[in-house]
PDB file of C-alpha atoms in Angstrom:
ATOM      1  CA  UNK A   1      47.232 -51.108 112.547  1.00  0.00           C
ATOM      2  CA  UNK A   2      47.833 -48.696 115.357  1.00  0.00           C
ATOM      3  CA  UNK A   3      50.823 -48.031 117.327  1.00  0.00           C
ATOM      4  CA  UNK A   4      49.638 -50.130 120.574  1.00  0.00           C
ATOM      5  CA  UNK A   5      49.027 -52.480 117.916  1.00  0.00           C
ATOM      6  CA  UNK A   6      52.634 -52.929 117.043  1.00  0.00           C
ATOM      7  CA  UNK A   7      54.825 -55.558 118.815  1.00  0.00           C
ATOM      8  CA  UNK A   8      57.557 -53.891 121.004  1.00  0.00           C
ATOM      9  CA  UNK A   9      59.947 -54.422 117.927  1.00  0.00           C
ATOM     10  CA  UNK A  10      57.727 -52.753 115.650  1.00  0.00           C
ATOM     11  CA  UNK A  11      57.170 -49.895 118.316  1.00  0.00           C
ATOM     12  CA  UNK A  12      61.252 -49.586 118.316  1.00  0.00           C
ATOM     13  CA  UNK A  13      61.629 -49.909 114.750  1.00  0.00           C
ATOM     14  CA  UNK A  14      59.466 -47.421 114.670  1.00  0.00           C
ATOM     15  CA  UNK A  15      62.602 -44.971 116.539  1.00  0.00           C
ATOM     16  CA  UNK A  16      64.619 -45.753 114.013  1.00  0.00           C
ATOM     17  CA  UNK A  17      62.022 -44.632 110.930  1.00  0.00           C
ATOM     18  CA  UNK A  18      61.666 -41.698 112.891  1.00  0.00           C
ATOM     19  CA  UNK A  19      65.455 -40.865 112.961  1.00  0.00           C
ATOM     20  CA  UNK A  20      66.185 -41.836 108.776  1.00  0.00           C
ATOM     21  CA  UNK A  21      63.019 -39.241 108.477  1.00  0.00           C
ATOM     22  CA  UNK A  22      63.715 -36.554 110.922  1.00  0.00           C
ATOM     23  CA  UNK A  23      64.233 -33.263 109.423  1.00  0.00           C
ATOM     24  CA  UNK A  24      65.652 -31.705 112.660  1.00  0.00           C
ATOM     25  CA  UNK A  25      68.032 -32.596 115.454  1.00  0.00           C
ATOM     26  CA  UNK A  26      64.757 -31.720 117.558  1.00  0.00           C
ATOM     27  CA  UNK A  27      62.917 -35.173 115.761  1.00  0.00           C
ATOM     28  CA  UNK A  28      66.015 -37.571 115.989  1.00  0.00           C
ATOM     29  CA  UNK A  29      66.928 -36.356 119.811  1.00  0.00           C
ATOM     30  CA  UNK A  30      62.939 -37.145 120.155  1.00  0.00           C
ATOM     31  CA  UNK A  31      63.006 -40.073 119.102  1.00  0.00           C
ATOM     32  CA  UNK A  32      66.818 -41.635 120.754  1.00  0.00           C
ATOM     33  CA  UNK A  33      65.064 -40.237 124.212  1.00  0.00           C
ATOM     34  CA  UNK A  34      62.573 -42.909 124.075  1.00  0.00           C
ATOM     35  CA  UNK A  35      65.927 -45.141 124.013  1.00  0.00           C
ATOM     36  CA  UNK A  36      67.953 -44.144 126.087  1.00  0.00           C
ATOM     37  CA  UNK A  37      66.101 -42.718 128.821  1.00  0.00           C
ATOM     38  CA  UNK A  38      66.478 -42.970 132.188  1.00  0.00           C
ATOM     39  CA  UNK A  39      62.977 -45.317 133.829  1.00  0.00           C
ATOM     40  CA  UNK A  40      61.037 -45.690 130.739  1.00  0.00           C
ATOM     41  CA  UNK A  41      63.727 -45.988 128.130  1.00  0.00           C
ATOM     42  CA  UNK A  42      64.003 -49.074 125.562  1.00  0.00           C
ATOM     43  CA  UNK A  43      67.768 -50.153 126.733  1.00  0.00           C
ATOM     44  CA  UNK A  44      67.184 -49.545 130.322  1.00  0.00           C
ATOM     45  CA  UNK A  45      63.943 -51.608 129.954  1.00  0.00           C
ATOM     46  CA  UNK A  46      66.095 -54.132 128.107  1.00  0.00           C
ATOM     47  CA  UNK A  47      68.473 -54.160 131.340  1.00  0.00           C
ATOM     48  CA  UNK A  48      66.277 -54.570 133.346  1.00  0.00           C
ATOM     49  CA  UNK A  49      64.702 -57.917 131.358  1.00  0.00           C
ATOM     50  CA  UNK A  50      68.136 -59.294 131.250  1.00  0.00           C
ATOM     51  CA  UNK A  51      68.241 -58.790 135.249  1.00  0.00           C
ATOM     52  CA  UNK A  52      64.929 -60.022 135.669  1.00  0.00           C
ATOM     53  CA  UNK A  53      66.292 -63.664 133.493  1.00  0.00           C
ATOM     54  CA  UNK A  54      69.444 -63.547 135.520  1.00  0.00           C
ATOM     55  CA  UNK A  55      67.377 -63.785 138.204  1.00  0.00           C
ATOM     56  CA  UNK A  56      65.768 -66.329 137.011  1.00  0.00           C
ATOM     57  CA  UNK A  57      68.243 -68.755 135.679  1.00  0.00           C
ATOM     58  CA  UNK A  58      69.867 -68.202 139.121  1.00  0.00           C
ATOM     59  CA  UNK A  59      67.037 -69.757 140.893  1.00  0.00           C
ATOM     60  CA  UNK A  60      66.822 -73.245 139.079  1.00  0.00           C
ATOM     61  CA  UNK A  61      69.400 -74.581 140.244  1.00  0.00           C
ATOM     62  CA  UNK A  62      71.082 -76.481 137.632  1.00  0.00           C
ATOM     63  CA  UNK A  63      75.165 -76.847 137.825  1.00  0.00           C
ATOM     64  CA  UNK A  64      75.186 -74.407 134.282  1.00  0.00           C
ATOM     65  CA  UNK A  65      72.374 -72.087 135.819  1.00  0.00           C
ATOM     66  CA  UNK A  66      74.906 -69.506 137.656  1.00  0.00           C
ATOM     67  CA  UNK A  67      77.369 -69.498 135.120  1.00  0.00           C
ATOM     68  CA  UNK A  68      74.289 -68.182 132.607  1.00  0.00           C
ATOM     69  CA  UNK A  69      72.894 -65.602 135.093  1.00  0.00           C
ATOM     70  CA  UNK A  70      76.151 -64.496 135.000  1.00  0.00           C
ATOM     71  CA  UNK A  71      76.300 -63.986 131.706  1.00  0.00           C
ATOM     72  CA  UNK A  72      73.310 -62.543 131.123  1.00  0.00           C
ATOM     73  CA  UNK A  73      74.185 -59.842 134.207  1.00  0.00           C
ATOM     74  CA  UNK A  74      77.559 -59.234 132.360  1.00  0.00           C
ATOM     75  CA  UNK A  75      75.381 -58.636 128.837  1.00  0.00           C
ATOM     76  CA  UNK A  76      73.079 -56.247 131.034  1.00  0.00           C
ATOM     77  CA  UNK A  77      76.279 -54.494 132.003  1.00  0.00           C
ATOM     78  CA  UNK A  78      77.395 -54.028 128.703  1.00  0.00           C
ATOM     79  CA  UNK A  79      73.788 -52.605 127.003  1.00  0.00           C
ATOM     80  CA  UNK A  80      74.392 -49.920 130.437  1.00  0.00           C
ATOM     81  CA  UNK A  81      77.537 -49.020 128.923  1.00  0.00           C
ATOM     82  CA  UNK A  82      76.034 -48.414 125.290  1.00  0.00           C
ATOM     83  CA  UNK A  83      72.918 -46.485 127.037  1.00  0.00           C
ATOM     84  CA  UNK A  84      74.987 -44.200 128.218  1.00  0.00           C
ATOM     85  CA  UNK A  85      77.589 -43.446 125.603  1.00  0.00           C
ATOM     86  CA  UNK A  86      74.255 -43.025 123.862  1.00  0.00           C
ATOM     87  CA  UNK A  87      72.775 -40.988 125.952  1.00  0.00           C
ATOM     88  CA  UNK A  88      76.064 -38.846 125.483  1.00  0.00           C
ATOM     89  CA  UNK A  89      75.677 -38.519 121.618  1.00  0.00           C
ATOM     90  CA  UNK A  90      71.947 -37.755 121.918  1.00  0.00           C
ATOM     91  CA  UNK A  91      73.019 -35.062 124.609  1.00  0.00           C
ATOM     92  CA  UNK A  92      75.571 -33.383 121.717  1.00  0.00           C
ATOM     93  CA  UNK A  93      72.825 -33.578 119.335  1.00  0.00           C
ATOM     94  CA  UNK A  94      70.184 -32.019 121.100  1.00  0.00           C
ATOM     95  CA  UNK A  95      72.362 -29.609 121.821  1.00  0.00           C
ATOM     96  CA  UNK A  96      72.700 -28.764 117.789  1.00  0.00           C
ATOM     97  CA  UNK A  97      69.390 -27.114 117.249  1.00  0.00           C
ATOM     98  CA  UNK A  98      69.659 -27.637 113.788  1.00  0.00           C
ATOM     99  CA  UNK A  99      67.789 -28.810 110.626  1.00  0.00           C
ATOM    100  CA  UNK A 100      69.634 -31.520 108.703  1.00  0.00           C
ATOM    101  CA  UNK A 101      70.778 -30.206 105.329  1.00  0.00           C
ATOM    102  CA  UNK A 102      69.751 -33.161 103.036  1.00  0.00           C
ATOM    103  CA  UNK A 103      66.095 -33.362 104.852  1.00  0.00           C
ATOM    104  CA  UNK A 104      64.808 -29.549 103.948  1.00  0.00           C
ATOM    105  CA  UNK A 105      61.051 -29.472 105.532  1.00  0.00           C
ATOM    106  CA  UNK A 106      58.697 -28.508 103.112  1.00  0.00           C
ATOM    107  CA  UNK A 107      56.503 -27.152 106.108  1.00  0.00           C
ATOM    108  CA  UNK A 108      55.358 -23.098 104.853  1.00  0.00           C
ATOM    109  CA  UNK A 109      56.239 -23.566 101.222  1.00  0.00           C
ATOM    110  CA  UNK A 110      53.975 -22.232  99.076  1.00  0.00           C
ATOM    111  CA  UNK A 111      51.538 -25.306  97.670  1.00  0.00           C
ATOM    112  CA  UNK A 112      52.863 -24.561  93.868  1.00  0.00           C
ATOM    113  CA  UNK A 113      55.398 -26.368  92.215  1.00  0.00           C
ATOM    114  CA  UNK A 114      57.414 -24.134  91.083  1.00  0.00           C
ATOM    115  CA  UNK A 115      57.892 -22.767  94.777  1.00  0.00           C
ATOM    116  CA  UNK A 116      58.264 -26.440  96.439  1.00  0.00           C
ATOM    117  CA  UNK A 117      61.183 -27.685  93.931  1.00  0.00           C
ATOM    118  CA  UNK A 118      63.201 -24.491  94.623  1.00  0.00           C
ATOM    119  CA  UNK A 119      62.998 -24.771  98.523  1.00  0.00           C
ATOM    120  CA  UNK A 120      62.346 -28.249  99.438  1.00  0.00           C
ATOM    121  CA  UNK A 121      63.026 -32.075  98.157  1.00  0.00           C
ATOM    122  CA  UNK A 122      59.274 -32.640  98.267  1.00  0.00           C
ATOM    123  CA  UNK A 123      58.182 -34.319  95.256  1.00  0.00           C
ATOM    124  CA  UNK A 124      56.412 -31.558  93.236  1.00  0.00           C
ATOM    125  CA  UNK A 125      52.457 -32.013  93.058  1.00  0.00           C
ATOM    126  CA  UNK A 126      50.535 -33.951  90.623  1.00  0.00           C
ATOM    127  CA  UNK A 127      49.195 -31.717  87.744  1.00  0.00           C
ATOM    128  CA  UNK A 128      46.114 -30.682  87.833  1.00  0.00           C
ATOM    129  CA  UNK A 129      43.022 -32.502  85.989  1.00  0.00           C
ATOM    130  CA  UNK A 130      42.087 -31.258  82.530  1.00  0.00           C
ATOM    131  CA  UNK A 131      38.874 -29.171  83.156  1.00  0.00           C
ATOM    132  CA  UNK A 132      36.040 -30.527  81.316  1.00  0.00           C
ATOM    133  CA  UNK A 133      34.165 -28.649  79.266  1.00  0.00           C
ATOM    134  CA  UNK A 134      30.152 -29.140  79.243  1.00  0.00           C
ATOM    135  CA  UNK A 135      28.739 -30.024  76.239  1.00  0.00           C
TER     136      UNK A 135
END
């Protein structure tokens, strides 16, 4: 499955692997960008949903219909206030520049063993095959 293939959930779950993996403040700023921002952002695309069914509710014209579009407008209000205390906190960590401590990259380290357990939590490499010996 491909990443167009995902549902919009998957695609946003997706953020969040992305952020318990990220090795760098670079990866998880990446990747709480593609939430927060401004036009093409996941919340502000989620306001703008909510709008769109306020909108809607407000046109059917029911006696409940303007009390829901209401709340739905007031619920779009309150995901703008989490976007952009967000957006705040992904500000302060892009400005970090900073590897996480418990996610060491293993990117560079030499391919032995020995080499990888001392600089990086990779899990070491498999040993090598027994050579075989012709007969």
């Amino acid at each position: 499955m491909t990443f167009l293939d995902l549902t919009i959930g998957g695609q946003v779950e997706n953020l969040a692997a992305k952020i318990r993996t990220a090795e760098h403040s670079e990866d998880a700023t990446a990747a709480l960008t593609e939430l927060v921002a401004p036009g093409d952002g996941v919340l502000p695309a989620a306001i703008s949903v909510l709008e769109a069914a306020a909108d809607f509710f407000a046109g059917l014209g029911d006696e409940a219909d303007p009390a829901h579009a209401a709340r739905i407008r007031y619920l779009a209000e309150k995901i703008d206030t989490i976007t952009i205390e967000v957006s705040a906190y992904r500000n302060a960590l892009g400005d970090r520049h900073t590897a996480h401590p418990l996610r060491p990259s293993c990117a560079g380290v030499e391919t032995s063993e020995r080499e990888a357990s001392v600089v990086c939590s990779c899990p070491p490499l498999p040993p090598a095959p027994p050579v075989r010996r012709g007969r």
